[in-house]
mmCIF file of C-alpha atoms in Angstrom:
data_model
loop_
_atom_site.group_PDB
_atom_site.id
_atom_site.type_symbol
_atom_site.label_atom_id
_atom_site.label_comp_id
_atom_site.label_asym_id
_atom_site.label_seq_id
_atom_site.Cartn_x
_atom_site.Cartn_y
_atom_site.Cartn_z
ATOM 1 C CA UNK A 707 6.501 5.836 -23.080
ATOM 2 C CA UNK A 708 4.698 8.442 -25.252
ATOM 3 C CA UNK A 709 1.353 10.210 -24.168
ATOM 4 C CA UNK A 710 -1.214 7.875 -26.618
ATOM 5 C CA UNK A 711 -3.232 5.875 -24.281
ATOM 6 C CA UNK A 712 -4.950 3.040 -25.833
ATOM 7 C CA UNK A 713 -7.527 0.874 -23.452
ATOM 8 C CA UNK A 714 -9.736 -2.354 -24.129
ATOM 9 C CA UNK A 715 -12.656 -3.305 -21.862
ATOM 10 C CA UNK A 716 -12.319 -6.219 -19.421
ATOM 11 C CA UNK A 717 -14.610 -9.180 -19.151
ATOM 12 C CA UNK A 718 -16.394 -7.114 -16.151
ATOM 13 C CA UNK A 719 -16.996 -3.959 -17.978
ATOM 14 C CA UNK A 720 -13.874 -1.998 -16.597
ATOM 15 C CA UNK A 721 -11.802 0.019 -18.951
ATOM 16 C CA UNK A 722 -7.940 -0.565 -18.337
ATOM 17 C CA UNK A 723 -5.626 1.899 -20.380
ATOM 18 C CA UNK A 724 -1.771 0.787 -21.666
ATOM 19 C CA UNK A 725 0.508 2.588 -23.991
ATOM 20 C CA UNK A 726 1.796 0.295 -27.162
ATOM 21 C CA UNK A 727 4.658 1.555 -29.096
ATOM 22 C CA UNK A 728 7.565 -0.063 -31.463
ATOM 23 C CA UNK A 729 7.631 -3.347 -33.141
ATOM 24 C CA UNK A 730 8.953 -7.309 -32.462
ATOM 25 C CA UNK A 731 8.870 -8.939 -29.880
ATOM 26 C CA UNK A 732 6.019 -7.678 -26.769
ATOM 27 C CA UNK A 733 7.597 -7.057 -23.435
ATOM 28 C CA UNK A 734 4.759 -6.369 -20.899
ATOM 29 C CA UNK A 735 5.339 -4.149 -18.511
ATOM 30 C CA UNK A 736 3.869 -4.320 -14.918
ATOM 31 C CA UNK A 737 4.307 -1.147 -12.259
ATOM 32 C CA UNK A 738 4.028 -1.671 -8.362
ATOM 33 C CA UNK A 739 1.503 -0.067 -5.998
ATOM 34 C CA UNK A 740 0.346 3.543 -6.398
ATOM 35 C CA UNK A 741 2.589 4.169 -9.904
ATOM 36 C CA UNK A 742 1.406 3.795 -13.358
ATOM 37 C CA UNK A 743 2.479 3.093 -17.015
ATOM 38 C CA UNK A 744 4.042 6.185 -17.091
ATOM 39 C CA UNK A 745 6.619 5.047 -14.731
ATOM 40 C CA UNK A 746 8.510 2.777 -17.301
ATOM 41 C CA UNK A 747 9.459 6.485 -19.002
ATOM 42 C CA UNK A 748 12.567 5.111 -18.816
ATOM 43 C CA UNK A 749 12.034 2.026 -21.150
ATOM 44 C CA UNK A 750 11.108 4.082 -24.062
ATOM 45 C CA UNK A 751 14.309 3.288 -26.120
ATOM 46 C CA UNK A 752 13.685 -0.150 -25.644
ATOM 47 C CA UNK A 753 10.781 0.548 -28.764
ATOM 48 C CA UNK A 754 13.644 0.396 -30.602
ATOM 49 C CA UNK A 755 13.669 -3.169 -30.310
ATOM 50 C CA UNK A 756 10.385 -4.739 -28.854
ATOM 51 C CA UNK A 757 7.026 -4.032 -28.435
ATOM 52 C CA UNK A 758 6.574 -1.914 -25.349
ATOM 53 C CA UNK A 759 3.176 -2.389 -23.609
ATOM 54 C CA UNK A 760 2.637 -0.319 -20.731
ATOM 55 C CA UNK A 761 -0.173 -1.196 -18.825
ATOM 56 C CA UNK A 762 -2.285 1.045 -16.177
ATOM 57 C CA UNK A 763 -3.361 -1.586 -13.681
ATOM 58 C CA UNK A 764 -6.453 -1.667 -12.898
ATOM 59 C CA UNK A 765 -7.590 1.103 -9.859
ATOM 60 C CA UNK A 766 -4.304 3.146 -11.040
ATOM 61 C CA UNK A 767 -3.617 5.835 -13.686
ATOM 62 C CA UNK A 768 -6.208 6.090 -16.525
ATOM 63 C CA UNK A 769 -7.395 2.765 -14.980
ATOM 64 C CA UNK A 770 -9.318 4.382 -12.115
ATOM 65 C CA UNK A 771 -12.604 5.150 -12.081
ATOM 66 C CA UNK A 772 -15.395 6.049 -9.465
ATOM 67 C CA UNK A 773 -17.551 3.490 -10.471
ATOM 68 C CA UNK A 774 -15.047 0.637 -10.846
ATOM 69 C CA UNK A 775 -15.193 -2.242 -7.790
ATOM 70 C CA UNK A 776 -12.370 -2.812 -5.486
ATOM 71 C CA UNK A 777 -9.363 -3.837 -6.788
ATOM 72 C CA UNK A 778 -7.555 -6.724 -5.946
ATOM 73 C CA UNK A 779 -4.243 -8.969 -7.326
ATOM 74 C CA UNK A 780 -6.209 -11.635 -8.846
ATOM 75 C CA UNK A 781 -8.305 -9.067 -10.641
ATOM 76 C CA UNK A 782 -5.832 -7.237 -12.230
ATOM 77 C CA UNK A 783 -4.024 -10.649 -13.190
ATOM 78 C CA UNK A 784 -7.132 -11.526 -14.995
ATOM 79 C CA UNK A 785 -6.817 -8.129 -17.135
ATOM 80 C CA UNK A 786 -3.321 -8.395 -17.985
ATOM 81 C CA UNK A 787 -4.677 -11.639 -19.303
ATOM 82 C CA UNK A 788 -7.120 -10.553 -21.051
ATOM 83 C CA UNK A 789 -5.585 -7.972 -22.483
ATOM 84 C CA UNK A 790 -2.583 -10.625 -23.966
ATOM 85 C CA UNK A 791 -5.172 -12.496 -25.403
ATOM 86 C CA UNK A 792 -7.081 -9.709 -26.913
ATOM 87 C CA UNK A 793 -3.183 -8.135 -28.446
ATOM 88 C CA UNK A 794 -3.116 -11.882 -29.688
ATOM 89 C CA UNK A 795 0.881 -11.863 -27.962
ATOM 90 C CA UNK A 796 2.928 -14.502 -28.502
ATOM 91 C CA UNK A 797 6.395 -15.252 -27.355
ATOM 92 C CA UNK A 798 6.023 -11.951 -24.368
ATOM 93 C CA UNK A 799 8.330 -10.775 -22.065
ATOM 94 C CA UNK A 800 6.376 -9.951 -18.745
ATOM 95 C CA UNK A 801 8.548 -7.477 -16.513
ATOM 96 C CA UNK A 802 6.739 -7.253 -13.312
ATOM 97 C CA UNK A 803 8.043 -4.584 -10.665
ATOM 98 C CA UNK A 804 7.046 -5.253 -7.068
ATOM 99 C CA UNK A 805 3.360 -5.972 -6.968
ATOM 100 C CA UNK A 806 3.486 -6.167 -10.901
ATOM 101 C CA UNK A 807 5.596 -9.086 -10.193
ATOM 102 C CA UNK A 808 2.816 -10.571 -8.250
ATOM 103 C CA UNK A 809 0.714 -10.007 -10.915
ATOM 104 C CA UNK A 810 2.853 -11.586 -13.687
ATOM 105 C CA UNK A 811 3.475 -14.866 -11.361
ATOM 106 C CA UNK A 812 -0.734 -15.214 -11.293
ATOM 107 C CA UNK A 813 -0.661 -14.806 -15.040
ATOM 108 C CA UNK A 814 2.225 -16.850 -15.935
ATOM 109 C CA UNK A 815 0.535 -19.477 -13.333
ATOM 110 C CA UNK A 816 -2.625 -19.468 -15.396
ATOM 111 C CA UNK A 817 -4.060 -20.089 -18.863
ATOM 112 C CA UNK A 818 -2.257 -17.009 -20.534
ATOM 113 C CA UNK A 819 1.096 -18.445 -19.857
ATOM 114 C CA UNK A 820 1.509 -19.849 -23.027
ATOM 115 C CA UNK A 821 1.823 -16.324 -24.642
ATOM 116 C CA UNK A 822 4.715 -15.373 -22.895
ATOM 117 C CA UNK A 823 8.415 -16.859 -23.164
ATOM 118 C CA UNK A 824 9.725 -15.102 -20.234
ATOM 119 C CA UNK A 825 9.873 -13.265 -17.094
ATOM 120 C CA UNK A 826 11.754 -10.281 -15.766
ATOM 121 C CA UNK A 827 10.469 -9.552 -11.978
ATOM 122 C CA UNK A 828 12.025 -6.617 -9.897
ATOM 123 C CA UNK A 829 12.410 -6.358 -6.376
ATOM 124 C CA UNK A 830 9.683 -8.156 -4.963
ATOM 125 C CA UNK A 831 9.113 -11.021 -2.341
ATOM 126 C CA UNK A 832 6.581 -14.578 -3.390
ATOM 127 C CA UNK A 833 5.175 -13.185 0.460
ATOM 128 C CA UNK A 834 4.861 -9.772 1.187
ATOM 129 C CA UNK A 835 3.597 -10.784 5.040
ATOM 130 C CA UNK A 836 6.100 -13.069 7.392
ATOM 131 C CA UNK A 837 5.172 -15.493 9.883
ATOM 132 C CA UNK A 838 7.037 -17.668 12.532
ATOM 133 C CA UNK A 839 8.215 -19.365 8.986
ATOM 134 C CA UNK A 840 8.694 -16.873 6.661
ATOM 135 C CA UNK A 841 11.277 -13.858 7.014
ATOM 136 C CA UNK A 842 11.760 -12.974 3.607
ATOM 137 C CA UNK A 843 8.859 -10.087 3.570
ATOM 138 C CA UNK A 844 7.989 -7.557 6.244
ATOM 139 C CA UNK A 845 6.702 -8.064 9.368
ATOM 140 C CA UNK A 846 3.178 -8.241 10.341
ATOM 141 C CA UNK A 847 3.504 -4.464 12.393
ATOM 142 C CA UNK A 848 5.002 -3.111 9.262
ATOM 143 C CA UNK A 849 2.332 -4.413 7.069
ATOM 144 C CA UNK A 850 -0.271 -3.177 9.712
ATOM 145 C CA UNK A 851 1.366 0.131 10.143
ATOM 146 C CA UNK A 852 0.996 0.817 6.422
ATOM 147 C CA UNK A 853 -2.829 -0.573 6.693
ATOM 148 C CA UNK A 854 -3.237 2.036 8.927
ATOM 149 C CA UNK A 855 -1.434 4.810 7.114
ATOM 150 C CA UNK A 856 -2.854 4.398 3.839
ATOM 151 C CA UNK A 857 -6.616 4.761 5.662
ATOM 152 C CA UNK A 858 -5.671 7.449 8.134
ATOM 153 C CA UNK A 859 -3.421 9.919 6.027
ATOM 154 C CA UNK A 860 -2.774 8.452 2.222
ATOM 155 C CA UNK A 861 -1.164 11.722 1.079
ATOM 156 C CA UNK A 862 1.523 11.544 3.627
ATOM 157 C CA UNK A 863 1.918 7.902 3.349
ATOM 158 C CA UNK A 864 2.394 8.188 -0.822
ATOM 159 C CA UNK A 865 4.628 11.368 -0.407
ATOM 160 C CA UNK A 866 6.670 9.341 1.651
ATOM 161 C CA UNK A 867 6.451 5.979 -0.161
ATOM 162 C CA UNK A 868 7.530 7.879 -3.643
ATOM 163 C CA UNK A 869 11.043 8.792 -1.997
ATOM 164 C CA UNK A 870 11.050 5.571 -0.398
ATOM 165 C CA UNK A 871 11.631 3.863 -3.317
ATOM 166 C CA UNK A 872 14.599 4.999 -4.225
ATOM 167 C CA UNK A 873 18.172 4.162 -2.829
ATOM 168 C CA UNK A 874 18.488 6.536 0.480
ATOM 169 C CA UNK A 875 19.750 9.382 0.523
ATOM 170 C CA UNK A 876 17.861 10.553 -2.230
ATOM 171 C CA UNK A 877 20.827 11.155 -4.509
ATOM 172 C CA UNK A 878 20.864 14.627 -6.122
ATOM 173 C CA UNK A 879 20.197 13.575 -9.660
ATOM 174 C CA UNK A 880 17.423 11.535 -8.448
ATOM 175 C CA UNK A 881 15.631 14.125 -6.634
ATOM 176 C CA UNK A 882 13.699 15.755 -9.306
ATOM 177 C CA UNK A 883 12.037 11.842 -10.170
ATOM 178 C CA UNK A 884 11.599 11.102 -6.781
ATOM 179 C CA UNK A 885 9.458 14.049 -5.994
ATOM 180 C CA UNK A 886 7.766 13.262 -9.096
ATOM 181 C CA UNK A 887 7.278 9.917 -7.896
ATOM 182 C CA UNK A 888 5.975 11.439 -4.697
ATOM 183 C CA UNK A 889 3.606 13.014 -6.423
ATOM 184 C CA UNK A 890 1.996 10.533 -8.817
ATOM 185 C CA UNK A 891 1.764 8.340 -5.721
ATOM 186 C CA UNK A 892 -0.252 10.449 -4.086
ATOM 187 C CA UNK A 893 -2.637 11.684 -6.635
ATOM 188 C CA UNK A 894 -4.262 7.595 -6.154
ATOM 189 C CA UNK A 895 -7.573 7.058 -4.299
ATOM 190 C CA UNK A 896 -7.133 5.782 -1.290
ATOM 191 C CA UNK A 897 -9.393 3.538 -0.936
ATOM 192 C CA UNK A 898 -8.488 1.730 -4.327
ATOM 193 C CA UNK A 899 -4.638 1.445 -3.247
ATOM 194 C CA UNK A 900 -5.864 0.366 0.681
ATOM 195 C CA UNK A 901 -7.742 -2.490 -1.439
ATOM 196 C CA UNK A 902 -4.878 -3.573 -3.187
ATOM 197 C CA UNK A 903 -2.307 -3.004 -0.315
ATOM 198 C CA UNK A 904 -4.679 -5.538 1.596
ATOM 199 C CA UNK A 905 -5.025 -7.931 -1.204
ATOM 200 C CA UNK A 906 -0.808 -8.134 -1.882
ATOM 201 C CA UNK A 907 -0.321 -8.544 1.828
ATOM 202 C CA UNK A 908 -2.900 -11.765 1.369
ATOM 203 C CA UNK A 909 -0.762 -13.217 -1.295
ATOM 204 C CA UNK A 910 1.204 -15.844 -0.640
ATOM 205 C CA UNK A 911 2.612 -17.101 -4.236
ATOM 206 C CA UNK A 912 5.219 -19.974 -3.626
ATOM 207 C CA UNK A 913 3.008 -22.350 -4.786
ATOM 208 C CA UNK A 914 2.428 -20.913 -7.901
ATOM 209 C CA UNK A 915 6.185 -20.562 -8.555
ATOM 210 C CA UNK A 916 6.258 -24.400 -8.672
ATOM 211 C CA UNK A 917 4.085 -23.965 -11.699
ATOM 212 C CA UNK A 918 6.354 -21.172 -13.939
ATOM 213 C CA UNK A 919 8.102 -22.848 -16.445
ATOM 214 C CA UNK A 920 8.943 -19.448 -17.766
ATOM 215 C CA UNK A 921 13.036 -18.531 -17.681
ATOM 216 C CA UNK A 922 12.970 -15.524 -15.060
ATOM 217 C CA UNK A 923 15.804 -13.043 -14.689
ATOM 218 C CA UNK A 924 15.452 -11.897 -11.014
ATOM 219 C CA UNK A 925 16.289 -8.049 -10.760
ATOM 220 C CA UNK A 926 17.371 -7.074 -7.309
ATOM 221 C CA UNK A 927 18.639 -3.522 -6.077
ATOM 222 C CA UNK A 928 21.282 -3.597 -3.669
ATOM 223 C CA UNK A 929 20.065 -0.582 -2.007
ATOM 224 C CA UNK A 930 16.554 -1.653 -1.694
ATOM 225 C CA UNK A 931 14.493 -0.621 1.902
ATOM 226 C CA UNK A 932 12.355 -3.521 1.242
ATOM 227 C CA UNK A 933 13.840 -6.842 0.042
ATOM 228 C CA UNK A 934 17.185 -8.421 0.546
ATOM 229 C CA UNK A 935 19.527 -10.148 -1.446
ATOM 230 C CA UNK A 936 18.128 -13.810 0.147
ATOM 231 C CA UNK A 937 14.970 -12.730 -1.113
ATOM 232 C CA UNK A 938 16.279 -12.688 -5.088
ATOM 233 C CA UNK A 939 18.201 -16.242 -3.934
ATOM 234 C CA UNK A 940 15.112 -17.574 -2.497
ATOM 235 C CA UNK A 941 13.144 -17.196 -5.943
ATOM 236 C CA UNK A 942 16.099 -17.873 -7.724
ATOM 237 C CA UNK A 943 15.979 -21.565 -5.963
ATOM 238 C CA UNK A 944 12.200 -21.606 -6.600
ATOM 239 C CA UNK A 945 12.012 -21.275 -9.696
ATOM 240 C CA UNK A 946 12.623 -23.708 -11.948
ATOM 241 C CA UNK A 947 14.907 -21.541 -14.944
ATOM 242 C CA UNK A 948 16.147 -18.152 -12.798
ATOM 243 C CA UNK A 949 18.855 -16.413 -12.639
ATOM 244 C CA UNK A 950 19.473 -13.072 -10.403
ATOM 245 C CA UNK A 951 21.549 -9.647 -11.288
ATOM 246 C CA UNK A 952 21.937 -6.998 -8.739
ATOM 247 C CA UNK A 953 21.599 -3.528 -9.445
ATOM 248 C CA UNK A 954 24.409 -1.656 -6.752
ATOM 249 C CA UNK A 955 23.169 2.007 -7.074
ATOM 250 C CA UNK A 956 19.070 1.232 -6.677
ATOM 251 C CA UNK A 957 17.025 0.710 -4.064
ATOM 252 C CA UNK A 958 13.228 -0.374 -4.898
ATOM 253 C CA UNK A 959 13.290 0.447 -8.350
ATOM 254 C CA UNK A 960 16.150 -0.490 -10.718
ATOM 255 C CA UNK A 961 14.512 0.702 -13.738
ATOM 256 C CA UNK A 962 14.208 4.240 -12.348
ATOM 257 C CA UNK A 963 17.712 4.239 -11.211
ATOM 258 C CA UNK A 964 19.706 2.858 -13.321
ATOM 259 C CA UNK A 965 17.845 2.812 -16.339
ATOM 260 C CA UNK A 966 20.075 2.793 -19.062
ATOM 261 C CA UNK A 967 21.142 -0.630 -17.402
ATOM 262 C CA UNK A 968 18.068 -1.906 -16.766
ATOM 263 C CA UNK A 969 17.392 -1.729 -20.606
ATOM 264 C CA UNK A 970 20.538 -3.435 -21.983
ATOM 265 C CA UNK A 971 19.514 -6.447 -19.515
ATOM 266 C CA UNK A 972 16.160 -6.748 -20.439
ATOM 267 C CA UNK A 973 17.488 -6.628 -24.201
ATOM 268 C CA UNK A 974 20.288 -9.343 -23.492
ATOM 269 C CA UNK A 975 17.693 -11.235 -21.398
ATOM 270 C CA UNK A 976 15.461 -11.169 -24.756
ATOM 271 C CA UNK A 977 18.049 -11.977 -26.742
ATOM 272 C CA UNK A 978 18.860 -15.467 -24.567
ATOM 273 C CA UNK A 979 15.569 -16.056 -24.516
ATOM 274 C CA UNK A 980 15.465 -16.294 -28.562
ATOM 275 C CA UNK A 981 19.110 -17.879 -28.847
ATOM 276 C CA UNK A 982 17.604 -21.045 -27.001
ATOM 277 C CA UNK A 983 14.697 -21.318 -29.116
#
């Protein structure tokens, strides 16, 4: 995604970093829990064609900071807002991965919808948490098991949660990224990733599906540890324009994987997206 980091100060004073390279149309791009900007590596050649924004979310990356409060989903929604308002974006593409899906859905629920046109979310659930009603997620031990984790070891927890990601066994041509992976998750602050960890497994974001008008292109790996296939149907059926595409050889994280695939469906995505228009 190229090494120039480029930042803007949000409405409460915190500085949140992105990377903006190429030209045309903006696609926004959102990582999950404990990665970065950098982690979209992979995208680069999509600067061929779009705008690539890369954003550190808050409490991650070049987004951290000692002095910066708690972070939390609706907070880091607000600065992804911001920040589309302050790029002046119009017609977006917001590709959310896990909780940067979670993200996206509060943003494209909320006054900077409007800039964006559409939404590519991968591998994530509308409920991270189930209930007696709600299977869709992970259970309530599961969740509480990686509550306790994160406080009582992080390191071991992020070692593990970087190979996690990808479809198991680690295959060998994977195994130098997901060590790398390993490693970027665990160079976080544990406190700032046990405050956003508790504020995803709050989240409960069906209601605000109702709400996204946006065409969304549901990426779902095949392989994934987390989510299922019914959970790509069940936001394919709550969302008003979606449409799923399974990714066989990924688990958690498609546009690690499988990258070179992962581009030339965001690009055909984009280019449905303008053919309707």
């Amino acid at each position: 995604m190229g090494r120039v980091l480029n930042s803007f100060t949000a409405s409460d004073g915190a500085r949140i970093a992105y990377r903006d390279t190429g030209g045309g149309t903006p696609v926004v791009l959102l990582h999950g829990l404990m990665a970065h900007g950098g982690f979209f590596a992979g995208q680069a050649g999509l600067a061929e064609n779009f705008r690539i924004i890369a954003i550190d979310l808050r409490g991650h990356g070049s987004s951290a900071g000692e002095d910066m409060p708690p972070p939390g989903v609706e907070r880091m929604a607000a600065d992804v807002a911001e920040l589309a308002d302050a790029l002046g974006l119009e017609g977006a593409i917001g590709v959310g991965w896990s909780l940067g899906a979670t993200i996206l859905w509060h943003v494209l629920a909320g006054p900077a919808a409007s800039r964006f046109a559409g939404a590519v979310v991968v591998d994530m659930t509308a409920r991270v948490k189930n209930d007696a009603e709600w299977d869709l997620g992970l259970s309530p031990e599961a969740c509480e098991a990686r509550s306790i984790a994160i406080r009582d070891d992080f390191e071991t927890f992020a070692l593990g949660a970087g190979q996690a990601i990808f479809a198991q066994p680690v295959a060998p041509e994977m195994r130098e990224l997901a060590d790398w992976a390993s490693l970027q998750f665990a160079r976080n602050d544990a406190e700032a990733m046990a405050s956003v960890w508790n504020s995803l497994v709050r989240q409960d974001v069906r209601a605000l599906l109702e709400k996204i008008q946006h065409p969304t292109l549901i990426v779902h790996g095949a392989q994934s540890s987390l989510y299922g296939a019914d959970t790509a149907d069940h936001l394919v059926a709550a969302l008003p324009q979606a449409r799923a595409v399974r990714f066989e050889r990924s688990g958690h994280a498609p546009h690690l994987e499988e990258p070179e695939l992962f581009n030339a469906t965001v690009k055909q995505f984009a280019e449905s997206l303008s053919l309707s228009h």
